[in-house]
Amino acid sequence: MKTLEEIREAVAYIGSRTKLRPRVAVVLGSGLGAFASDLSDATSLSYADIPHFPSSTVEGHQGSLFVGNFKGVPLYVMSGRVHAYEGHAPDAVVLPVRVLGLLGVKSLVLTNAAGAINTAFRPGELMLVTDHINATGLNPVVGPERTELGPRFVDMTEAYHPALIAACQQAARRIGLNIRKGVYIGLLGPSFETPAEIRMMRTLGADAVGMSTVLETIAATQMRMKVLAISCLTNMAAGVQPHKLDHREVLEMGKRIRSVLLELLAELIPAIQKAG
Ligand code: HPA
């Protein structure tokens, strides 16, 4: 169990390395790390150097926190995240989000790679997450009540903030991008799903499936951060098409979608800063 002192040590370390105090943060998922190079006056902090930060072991996820200005907007960029499937406890997975919350972040943009369950969707498209189904069997709020972080019984009615969703749709329209909307189902992984599981999830109302995001969204919502999540649809989910899935395919498509995602973020981040 990560203590509040441990979270505060990470906050103090980051706070001592930069004078910037961003109110917006972006978490980059699989193979999406390049965005960090677009920051000016950037400070780069390796996760390994930040007290108590978990380090990732997955190919395609480097682990650095960047702090800098992006188009004049002070911004944190987490390049790489850890997943529960690596063996990290839920409260280790969300520690960086809690640290960002205590550092003063009000709006959190989560990105991820996901498989498309909705057969109208195509690999290479982006999906705005309007709601989620937490099917990990885990929850980062389990444990002793810590009122410093927020309420124990977290209201998840509007976890994905309607104003941020609207701002992202407008940003997409301005750059001529057709963006999907849908429900993300978060699983523990790391095995991909079976075709029967995907059929079940479609029946349950899920449009895309992945192995991240839901725990981070719960932790951020507990702290009253506004959350926006964008899924990069890297593949059709298992059984939708006749061929098999593999992680390299996910990374390859992630690389191809990256430029579109970055273009969208470039349009979106100044709008988020202005809104709030
Ligand atoms: N399933 C789960 N996670 C994923 C997938 C998938 O098909 N694609 C990318 N992340």
Tab-separated table of N, CA and C and ligand atoms in Angstrom, residues 113-115 192-193 209-211 234-235 245 250, ligand 1:
chain	number	residue	atom	x	y	z
A	113	ALA	N	-4.149	2.453	-26.223
A	113	ALA	CA	-4.383	1.613	-27.396
A	113	ALA	C	-5.529	0.679	-27.042
A	114	ALA	N	-6.406	0.445	-27.989
A	114	ALA	CA	-7.556	-0.417	-27.697
A	114	ALA	C	-7.947	-1.201	-28.936
A	115	GLY	N	-8.603	-2.321	-28.689
A	115	GLY	CA	-9.161	-3.117	-29.774
A	115	GLY	C	-10.603	-2.688	-30.003
A	192	PHE	N	-4.794	-11.414	-24.561
A	192	PHE	CA	-5.896	-10.791	-25.274
A	192	PHE	C	-7.160	-11.609	-25.003
A	193	GLU	N	-8.294	-11.078	-25.408
A	193	GLU	CA	-9.575	-11.700	-25.112
A	193	GLU	C	-9.845	-12.862	-26.089
A	209	VAL	N	-11.904	-2.254	-26.254
A	209	VAL	CA	-11.352	-2.990	-25.112
A	209	VAL	C	-9.862	-2.709	-24.975
A	210	GLY	N	-9.439	-2.548	-23.711
A	210	GLY	CA	-8.016	-2.308	-23.463
A	210	GLY	C	-7.637	-2.745	-22.061
A	211	MET	N	-6.364	-2.478	-21.711
A	211	MET	CA	-5.820	-2.972	-20.434
A	211	MET	C	-5.300	-1.832	-19.561
A	234	THR	N	-6.248	0.216	-32.455
A	234	THR	CA	-5.092	-0.352	-33.158
A	234	THR	C	-5.452	-1.613	-33.932
A	235	ASN	N	-6.565	-2.214	-33.571
A	235	ASN	CA	-6.939	-3.501	-34.197
A	235	ASN	C	-8.417	-3.762	-33.953
A	245	LEU	N	-4.368	-11.945	-33.195
A	245	LEU	CA	-3.839	-10.672	-32.693
A	245	LEU	C	-2.398	-10.850	-32.242
A	250	VAL	N	-0.294	-4.212	-32.669
A	250	VAL	CA	-0.813	-3.104	-31.863
A	250	VAL	C	0.183	-1.937	-31.873
B	1	HPA	N1	-7.496	-6.091	-26.454
B	1	HPA	C1	-7.023	-5.589	-25.291
B	1	HPA	N2	-6.162	-4.592	-25.240
B	1	HPA	C2	-5.757	-4.048	-26.396
B	1	HPA	C3	-6.206	-4.519	-27.636
B	1	HPA	C4	-7.126	-5.608	-27.668
B	1	HPA	O1	-7.565	-6.082	-28.727
B	1	HPA	N3	-5.596	-3.765	-28.599
B	1	HPA	C5	-4.825	-2.863	-27.936
B	1	HPA	N4	-4.913	-3.025	-26.611
